[in-house]
Amino acid sequence: RQMCIRDSFYIIPTTKITGGVAVCCEHLNRLQNLGFKTLFVSYDNKTDLSWFPNQKVPIIPLKKAKKIIKNFDIGVATGWITAYELALMDIKRKVYFVQSDERRFYPEGSFLRKRVEETYKMNFEFLTEARWIKDWLKKEFKKDAFYVPNGINTEVFYPDKPLIPKKKNTIRVLVEGAADLPFKGVKESFQLLKEIKKEIKNLEVVYINSSGKPDKNWQYDYYFEKVPMNKMRNIYFSCNFLLKLSKVEGFSGPPLEMIACGGIPI
């Protein structure tokens, strides 16, 4: 089954640095380069996506979108909260780009978990980036999703000059993930590294945080936060390993990025 792409807009839940939004940026920038008309509509009503390399797709706040979206054939929701907005829009084709089972972000029986589940029952066409999501949507909600696998942009991720000069006889491990999102497994990563350091003395830890405040008990040698994508390769290339212990992912991007930059993901 093919999905015919025409002029399309994506509603994104946030303009902050996130892997899910980066995938949306890849989709629309590539479509725009192919000659299609594309647009971002931001649920947070902000318009800065400058953290994504070569971002050229126009972006407008949701509160100003009503008239402009009438010029588009396809509207795409990209997170559960944006699905409710798309449902209310007057647009020919409505597509739901599902990048995870977002129910897992909330406790069992909670109101928000139920709100998320309702979006998977909506009368949309479905799009996803992971085979397990395609299978799950079919099995649980009888939805046929079009599969567009994630790739790696080798114009952005490749071995480059290390941001932290490399040292002889030193093993450097990178931890990446938001400090305020427990399902990213950052806490567990630092607990594990604390034990490993007892055995491996020549170990250095680098932490990249996208949001929240790190726990005072987390031990790291270098710290970065809210790093633009085009600077990430220099940090990846500074490290030997990426330790990524996320509990909830649709398709995790950093492991691919680490490989492209010459490192090993765990």
Short mmCIF file of N, CA, C and O in Angstrom, two decimals, residues 42-146:
data_model
loop_
_atom_site.label_atom_id
_atom_site.label_comp_id
_atom_site.label_asym_id
_atom_site.label_seq_id
_atom_site.Cartn_x
_atom_site.Cartn_y
_atom_site.Cartn_z
N SER A 42 3.23 24.53 15.24
CA SER A 42 3.74 24.20 16.58
C SER A 42 2.66 24.31 17.65
O SER A 42 2.03 25.35 17.80
N TYR A 43 2.47 23.22 18.37
CA TYR A 43 1.49 23.19 19.45
C TYR A 43 1.89 24.13 20.58
O TYR A 43 1.03 24.70 21.26
N ASP A 44 3.20 24.32 20.78
CA ASP A 44 3.66 25.22 21.86
C ASP A 44 3.67 26.69 21.42
O ASP A 44 4.08 27.57 22.19
N ASN A 45 3.24 26.93 20.17
CA ASN A 45 3.12 28.29 19.62
C ASN A 45 4.45 29.03 19.51
O ASN A 45 4.47 30.26 19.42
N LYS A 46 5.56 28.28 19.51
CA LYS A 46 6.87 28.88 19.31
C LYS A 46 7.35 28.55 17.90
O LYS A 46 6.84 27.63 17.25
N THR A 47 8.35 29.28 17.43
CA THR A 47 8.73 29.13 16.01
C THR A 47 10.24 28.96 15.78
O THR A 47 10.73 29.26 14.70
N ASP A 48 10.95 28.48 16.78
CA ASP A 48 12.40 28.33 16.64
C ASP A 48 12.80 26.86 16.60
O ASP A 48 12.73 26.16 17.62
N LEU A 49 13.20 26.39 15.43
CA LEU A 49 13.74 25.04 15.27
C LEU A 49 15.18 25.11 14.77
O LEU A 49 15.66 24.21 14.08
N SER A 50 15.88 26.18 15.13
CA SER A 50 17.23 26.40 14.62
C SER A 50 18.23 25.36 15.10
O SER A 50 19.34 25.27 14.56
N TRP A 51 17.86 24.57 16.11
CA TRP A 51 18.77 23.52 16.60
C TRP A 51 18.92 22.39 15.58
O TRP A 51 19.88 21.61 15.64
N PHE A 52 17.98 22.28 14.63
CA PHE A 52 18.07 21.23 13.61
C PHE A 52 18.84 21.76 12.40
O PHE A 52 18.51 22.82 11.87
N PRO A 53 19.88 21.02 11.97
CA PRO A 53 20.74 21.51 10.88
C PRO A 53 19.98 21.76 9.57
O PRO A 53 19.17 20.92 9.16
N ASN A 54 20.22 22.91 8.97
CA ASN A 54 19.63 23.26 7.66
C ASN A 54 18.11 23.19 7.65
O ASN A 54 17.50 22.79 6.66
N GLN A 55 17.49 23.60 8.76
CA GLN A 55 16.04 23.59 8.86
C GLN A 55 15.48 24.76 8.05
O GLN A 55 15.71 25.91 8.37
N LYS A 56 14.75 24.44 6.99
CA LYS A 56 14.26 25.48 6.09
C LYS A 56 12.74 25.48 5.93
O LYS A 56 12.19 26.29 5.18
N VAL A 57 12.07 24.56 6.61
CA VAL A 57 10.61 24.48 6.49
C VAL A 57 9.97 25.60 7.31
O VAL A 57 10.32 25.79 8.48
N PRO A 58 9.03 26.35 6.75
CA PRO A 58 8.35 27.39 7.52
C PRO A 58 7.65 26.80 8.74
O PRO A 58 7.18 25.66 8.70
N ILE A 59 7.57 27.58 9.81
CA ILE A 59 6.90 27.13 11.02
C ILE A 59 6.00 28.24 11.54
O ILE A 59 6.41 29.41 11.60
N ILE A 60 4.77 27.88 11.87
CA ILE A 60 3.81 28.86 12.38
C ILE A 60 3.21 28.34 13.69
O ILE A 60 3.12 27.14 13.91
N PRO A 61 2.77 29.25 14.57
CA PRO A 61 2.11 28.82 15.80
C PRO A 61 0.73 28.25 15.51
O PRO A 61 0.05 28.69 14.57
N LEU A 62 0.30 27.29 16.31
CA LEU A 62 -1.01 26.67 16.15
C LEU A 62 -2.14 27.71 16.17
O LEU A 62 -3.10 27.62 15.41
N LYS A 63 -1.99 28.72 17.02
CA LYS A 63 -3.06 29.71 17.16
C LYS A 63 -3.27 30.55 15.90
O LYS A 63 -4.30 31.20 15.75
N LYS A 64 -2.31 30.49 14.96
CA LYS A 64 -2.44 31.25 13.71
C LYS A 64 -2.63 30.35 12.49
O LYS A 64 -2.56 30.81 11.36
N ALA A 65 -2.90 29.07 12.73
CA ALA A 65 -2.86 28.09 11.64
C ALA A 65 -4.16 27.92 10.87
O ALA A 65 -4.15 27.41 9.75
N LYS A 66 -5.29 28.34 11.43
CA LYS A 66 -6.60 27.98 10.88
C LYS A 66 -6.75 28.31 9.39
O LYS A 66 -7.18 27.48 8.60
N LYS A 67 -6.38 29.53 8.99
CA LYS A 67 -6.55 29.94 7.59
C LYS A 67 -5.47 29.34 6.70
O LYS A 67 -5.74 28.89 5.58
N ILE A 68 -4.24 29.30 7.18
CA ILE A 68 -3.11 28.86 6.36
C ILE A 68 -3.22 27.39 5.96
O ILE A 68 -2.89 27.02 4.83
N ILE A 69 -3.69 26.55 6.88
CA ILE A 69 -3.71 25.10 6.59
C ILE A 69 -4.71 24.73 5.50
O ILE A 69 -4.64 23.63 4.94
N LYS A 70 -5.60 25.63 5.15
CA LYS A 70 -6.57 25.35 4.08
C LYS A 70 -5.87 25.21 2.73
O LYS A 70 -6.46 24.69 1.77
N ASN A 71 -4.64 25.66 2.64
CA ASN A 71 -3.87 25.55 1.40
C ASN A 71 -3.12 24.22 1.28
O ASN A 71 -2.37 24.03 0.32
N PHE A 72 -3.33 23.32 2.23
CA PHE A 72 -2.61 22.05 2.25
C PHE A 72 -3.57 20.87 2.06
O PHE A 72 -4.73 20.93 2.46
N ASP A 73 -3.02 19.79 1.47
CA ASP A 73 -3.82 18.58 1.23
C ASP A 73 -3.85 17.64 2.42
O ASP A 73 -4.84 16.96 2.66
N ILE A 74 -2.71 17.60 3.14
CA ILE A 74 -2.55 16.60 4.20
C ILE A 74 -2.11 17.25 5.50
O ILE A 74 -1.18 18.07 5.50
N GLY A 75 -2.75 16.89 6.59
CA GLY A 75 -2.32 17.29 7.93
C GLY A 75 -1.83 16.08 8.68
O GLY A 75 -2.44 15.01 8.61
N VAL A 76 -0.72 16.22 9.38
CA VAL A 76 -0.11 15.09 10.08
C VAL A 76 0.05 15.41 11.56
O VAL A 76 0.72 16.39 11.92
N ALA A 77 -0.56 14.61 12.42
CA ALA A 77 -0.34 14.70 13.86
C ALA A 77 0.90 13.90 14.20
O ALA A 77 1.14 12.83 13.62
N THR A 78 1.72 14.38 15.15
CA THR A 78 3.00 13.72 15.42
C THR A 78 3.19 13.37 16.90
O THR A 78 4.27 13.00 17.31
N GLY A 79 2.15 13.45 17.67
CA GLY A 79 2.18 13.10 19.09
C GLY A 79 0.75 13.12 19.57
O GLY A 79 -0.10 13.79 18.96
N TRP A 80 0.45 12.41 20.65
CA TRP A 80 -0.96 12.22 21.02
C TRP A 80 -1.70 13.53 21.22
O TRP A 80 -2.87 13.65 20.82
N ILE A 81 -1.05 14.52 21.78
CA ILE A 81 -1.75 15.77 22.07
C ILE A 81 -2.09 16.53 20.78
O ILE A 81 -3.08 17.26 20.71
N THR A 82 -1.29 16.30 19.73
CA THR A 82 -1.56 16.97 18.45
C THR A 82 -2.66 16.25 17.67
O THR A 82 -3.26 16.84 16.77
N ALA A 83 -2.92 14.99 18.01
CA ALA A 83 -4.00 14.25 17.33
C ALA A 83 -5.35 14.89 17.60
O ALA A 83 -6.22 14.94 16.71
N TYR A 84 -5.55 15.38 18.80
CA TYR A 84 -6.80 16.05 19.13
C TYR A 84 -6.96 17.34 18.33
O TYR A 84 -8.08 17.69 17.92
N GLU A 85 -5.87 18.04 18.08
CA GLU A 85 -5.92 19.27 17.28
C GLU A 85 -6.25 18.93 15.83
O GLU A 85 -7.07 19.60 15.19
N LEU A 86 -5.61 17.89 15.29
CA LEU A 86 -5.84 17.50 13.90
C LEU A 86 -7.29 17.08 13.69
O LEU A 86 -7.90 17.37 12.66
N ALA A 87 -7.85 16.38 14.68
CA ALA A 87 -9.24 15.91 14.57
C ALA A 87 -10.22 17.06 14.35
O ALA A 87 -11.27 16.88 13.72
N LEU A 88 -9.89 18.24 14.86
CA LEU A 88 -10.78 19.40 14.76
C LEU A 88 -10.56 20.22 13.49
O LEU A 88 -11.32 21.14 13.21
N MET A 89 -9.53 19.90 12.73
CA MET A 89 -9.17 20.72 11.57
C MET A 89 -9.94 20.30 10.32
O MET A 89 -10.26 19.13 10.12
N ASP A 90 -10.20 21.30 9.47
CA ASP A 90 -10.88 21.07 8.20
C ASP A 90 -9.83 20.83 7.13
O ASP A 90 -9.33 21.77 6.49
N ILE A 91 -9.47 19.57 6.95
CA ILE A 91 -8.40 19.20 6.02
C ILE A 91 -8.79 17.89 5.33
O ILE A 91 -9.44 17.03 5.93
N LYS A 92 -8.43 17.74 4.06
CA LYS A 92 -8.86 16.58 3.27
C LYS A 92 -8.40 15.25 3.87
O LYS A 92 -9.17 14.34 4.10
N ARG A 93 -7.08 15.15 4.08
CA ARG A 93 -6.53 13.89 4.58
C ARG A 93 -5.84 14.12 5.91
O ARG A 93 -5.05 15.05 6.07
N LYS A 94 -6.13 13.25 6.86
CA LYS A 94 -5.56 13.36 8.20
C LYS A 94 -4.73 12.11 8.48
O LYS A 94 -5.23 10.99 8.37
N VAL A 95 -3.47 12.34 8.82
CA VAL A 95 -2.52 11.24 9.05
C VAL A 95 -1.95 11.37 10.46
O VAL A 95 -1.67 12.47 10.92
N TYR A 96 -1.78 10.24 11.12
CA TYR A 96 -1.23 10.21 12.48
C TYR A 96 0.11 9.49 12.42
O TYR A 96 0.18 8.30 12.15
N PHE A 97 1.19 10.24 12.64
CA PHE A 97 2.54 9.68 12.65
C PHE A 97 2.86 9.23 14.08
O PHE A 97 3.12 10.04 14.96
N VAL A 98 2.82 7.92 14.29
CA VAL A 98 2.98 7.34 15.63
C VAL A 98 4.43 6.88 15.81
O VAL A 98 4.90 5.99 15.09
N GLN A 99 5.14 7.48 16.77
CA GLN A 99 6.55 7.15 16.99
C GLN A 99 6.78 6.33 18.25
O GLN A 99 7.92 5.96 18.55
N SER A 100 5.72 6.07 19.02
CA SER A 100 5.84 5.23 20.21
C SER A 100 4.44 4.91 20.71
O SER A 100 3.46 5.49 20.23
N ASP A 101 4.34 3.98 21.63
CA ASP A 101 3.09 3.77 22.37
C ASP A 101 3.13 4.75 23.53
O ASP A 101 3.69 4.46 24.59
N GLU A 102 2.57 5.94 23.31
CA GLU A 102 2.71 7.02 24.28
C GLU A 102 1.92 6.79 25.57
O GLU A 102 2.08 7.55 26.53
N ARG A 103 1.10 5.77 25.61
CA ARG A 103 0.44 5.41 26.88
C ARG A 103 1.48 5.10 27.95
O ARG A 103 1.26 5.35 29.13
N ARG A 104 2.62 4.58 27.51
CA ARG A 104 3.64 4.13 28.47
C ARG A 104 4.34 5.29 29.18
O ARG A 104 5.10 5.07 30.12
N PHE A 105 4.06 6.51 28.73
CA PHE A 105 4.63 7.68 29.41
C PHE A 105 3.88 8.00 30.71
O PHE A 105 4.35 8.81 31.51
N TYR A 106 2.71 7.39 30.90
CA TYR A 106 1.84 7.75 32.03
C TYR A 106 1.45 6.51 32.84
O TYR A 106 1.41 5.40 32.30
N PRO A 107 1.12 6.69 34.13
CA PRO A 107 0.80 5.54 35.00
C PRO A 107 -0.47 4.81 34.56
O PRO A 107 -1.38 5.40 33.96
N GLU A 108 -0.51 3.50 34.86
CA GLU A 108 -1.70 2.68 34.61
C GLU A 108 -2.92 3.32 35.25
O GLU A 108 -2.89 3.76 36.40
N GLY A 109 -4.02 3.38 34.49
CA GLY A 109 -5.28 3.89 35.04
C GLY A 109 -5.39 5.40 35.11
O GLY A 109 -6.44 5.92 35.50
N SER A 110 -4.36 6.12 34.71
CA SER A 110 -4.39 7.58 34.80
C SER A 110 -5.25 8.18 33.68
O SER A 110 -5.45 7.57 32.63
N PHE A 111 -5.71 9.39 33.91
CA PHE A 111 -6.54 10.10 32.93
C PHE A 111 -5.77 10.31 31.62
O PHE A 111 -6.31 10.10 30.52
N LEU A 112 -4.51 10.73 31.72
CA LEU A 112 -3.73 11.01 30.51
C LEU A 112 -3.48 9.74 29.70
O LEU A 112 -3.47 9.78 28.46
N ARG A 113 -3.28 8.63 30.38
CA ARG A 113 -3.08 7.37 29.67
C ARG A 113 -4.32 7.01 28.83
O ARG A 113 -4.21 6.55 27.70
N LYS A 114 -5.48 7.27 29.40
CA LYS A 114 -6.73 7.01 28.67
C LYS A 114 -6.89 7.98 27.51
O LYS A 114 -7.37 7.61 26.43
N ARG A 115 -6.48 9.23 27.72
CA ARG A 115 -6.55 10.23 26.65
C ARG A 115 -5.66 9.82 25.47
O ARG A 115 -6.04 9.98 24.31
N VAL A 116 -4.48 9.30 25.77
CA VAL A 116 -3.57 8.84 24.72
C VAL A 116 -4.21 7.69 23.95
O VAL A 116 -4.22 7.68 22.71
N GLU A 117 -4.76 6.73 24.65
CA GLU A 117 -5.33 5.54 24.01
C GLU A 117 -6.43 5.91 23.02
O GLU A 117 -6.55 5.30 21.95
N GLU A 118 -7.23 6.90 23.35
CA GLU A 118 -8.32 7.31 22.47
C GLU A 118 -7.81 7.78 21.10
O GLU A 118 -8.49 7.63 20.09
N THR A 119 -6.60 8.34 21.06
CA THR A 119 -6.07 8.83 19.78
C THR A 119 -5.79 7.71 18.80
O THR A 119 -5.87 7.90 17.59
N TYR A 120 -5.47 6.52 19.31
CA TYR A 120 -5.18 5.39 18.42
C TYR A 120 -6.45 4.78 17.83
O TYR A 120 -6.37 3.91 16.96
N LYS A 121 -7.60 5.25 18.29
CA LYS A 121 -8.89 4.79 17.76
C LYS A 121 -9.47 5.78 16.75
O LYS A 121 -10.50 5.51 16.13
N MET A 122 -8.81 6.93 16.59
CA MET A 122 -9.36 7.98 15.73
C MET A 122 -9.33 7.60 14.26
O MET A 122 -8.54 6.76 13.83
N ASN A 123 -10.18 8.26 13.50
CA ASN A 123 -10.34 7.95 12.08
C ASN A 123 -9.30 8.67 11.24
O ASN A 123 -9.60 9.60 10.49
N PHE A 124 -8.06 8.23 11.38
CA PHE A 124 -6.94 8.79 10.63
C PHE A 124 -6.32 7.70 9.75
O PHE A 124 -6.52 6.51 9.98
N GLU A 125 -5.50 8.12 8.79
CA GLU A 125 -4.52 7.21 8.21
C GLU A 125 -3.34 7.19 9.17
O GLU A 125 -3.09 8.17 9.88
N PHE A 126 -2.62 6.07 9.20
CA PHE A 126 -1.54 5.94 10.18
C PHE A 126 -0.19 5.75 9.48
O PHE A 126 -0.08 5.09 8.44
N LEU A 127 0.82 6.34 10.10
CA LEU A 127 2.20 6.31 9.62
C LEU A 127 3.10 6.00 10.81
O LEU A 127 2.83 6.48 11.92
N THR A 128 4.13 5.18 10.61
CA THR A 128 5.04 4.90 11.72
C THR A 128 6.46 4.65 11.23
O THR A 128 6.69 4.49 10.02
N GLU A 129 7.42 4.62 12.18
CA GLU A 129 8.83 4.45 11.85
C GLU A 129 9.42 3.18 12.42
O GLU A 129 10.61 2.97 12.33
N ALA A 130 8.58 2.34 13.03
CA ALA A 130 9.08 1.11 13.64
C ALA A 130 8.13 -0.06 13.34
O ALA A 130 6.91 0.09 13.43
N ARG A 131 8.70 -1.21 13.01
CA ARG A 131 7.86 -2.38 12.68
C ARG A 131 7.03 -2.84 13.88
O ARG A 131 5.90 -3.29 13.71
N TRP A 132 7.60 -2.71 15.09
CA TRP A 132 6.83 -3.16 16.25
C TRP A 132 5.59 -2.30 16.45
O TRP A 132 4.54 -2.79 16.90
N ILE A 133 5.69 -1.00 16.10
CA ILE A 133 4.52 -0.11 16.22
C ILE A 133 3.48 -0.48 15.16
O ILE A 133 2.28 -0.53 15.44
N LYS A 134 3.94 -0.76 13.95
CA LYS A 134 3.03 -1.19 12.88
C LYS A 134 2.26 -2.44 13.31
O LYS A 134 1.03 -2.51 13.16
N ASP A 135 2.96 -3.42 13.88
CA ASP A 135 2.33 -4.66 14.32
C ASP A 135 1.37 -4.42 15.48
O ASP A 135 0.27 -4.98 15.53
N TRP A 136 1.77 -3.58 16.43
CA TRP A 136 0.95 -3.30 17.61
C TRP A 136 -0.33 -2.56 17.24
O TRP A 136 -1.42 -2.88 17.73
N LEU A 137 -0.24 -1.56 16.33
CA LEU A 137 -1.43 -0.82 15.91
C LEU A 137 -2.43 -1.73 15.21
O LEU A 137 -3.65 -1.60 15.38
N LYS A 138 -1.92 -2.68 14.43
CA LYS A 138 -2.79 -3.62 13.74
C LYS A 138 -3.45 -4.58 14.73
O LYS A 138 -4.67 -4.81 14.67
N LYS A 139 -2.65 -5.10 15.64
CA LYS A 139 -3.15 -6.11 16.58
C LYS A 139 -4.16 -5.52 17.57
O LYS A 139 -5.22 -6.11 17.82
N GLU A 140 -3.84 -4.35 18.14
CA GLU A 140 -4.67 -3.81 19.21
C GLU A 140 -5.78 -2.88 18.72
O GLU A 140 -6.87 -2.85 19.30
N PHE A 141 -5.53 -2.16 17.63
CA PHE A 141 -6.50 -1.15 17.19
C PHE A 141 -7.01 -1.36 15.76
O PHE A 141 -7.77 -0.54 15.25
N LYS A 142 -6.57 -2.46 15.12
CA LYS A 142 -7.00 -2.78 13.76
C LYS A 142 -6.67 -1.66 12.77
O LYS A 142 -7.40 -1.41 11.81
N LYS A 143 -5.55 -0.98 13.01
CA LYS A 143 -5.11 0.11 12.14
C LYS A 143 -3.95 -0.34 11.26
O LYS A 143 -2.97 -0.89 11.76
N ASP A 144 -4.06 -0.10 9.96
CA ASP A 144 -2.97 -0.39 9.03
C ASP A 144 -2.08 0.84 8.92
O ASP A 144 -2.54 1.89 8.47
N ALA A 145 -0.84 0.72 9.35
CA ALA A 145 0.08 1.86 9.33
C ALA A 145 1.08 1.71 8.19
O ALA A 145 1.61 0.63 7.94
N PHE A 146 1.37 2.81 7.51
CA PHE A 146 2.40 2.84 6.47
C PHE A 146 3.75 3.00 7.16
O PHE A 146 3.92 3.85 8.04
#
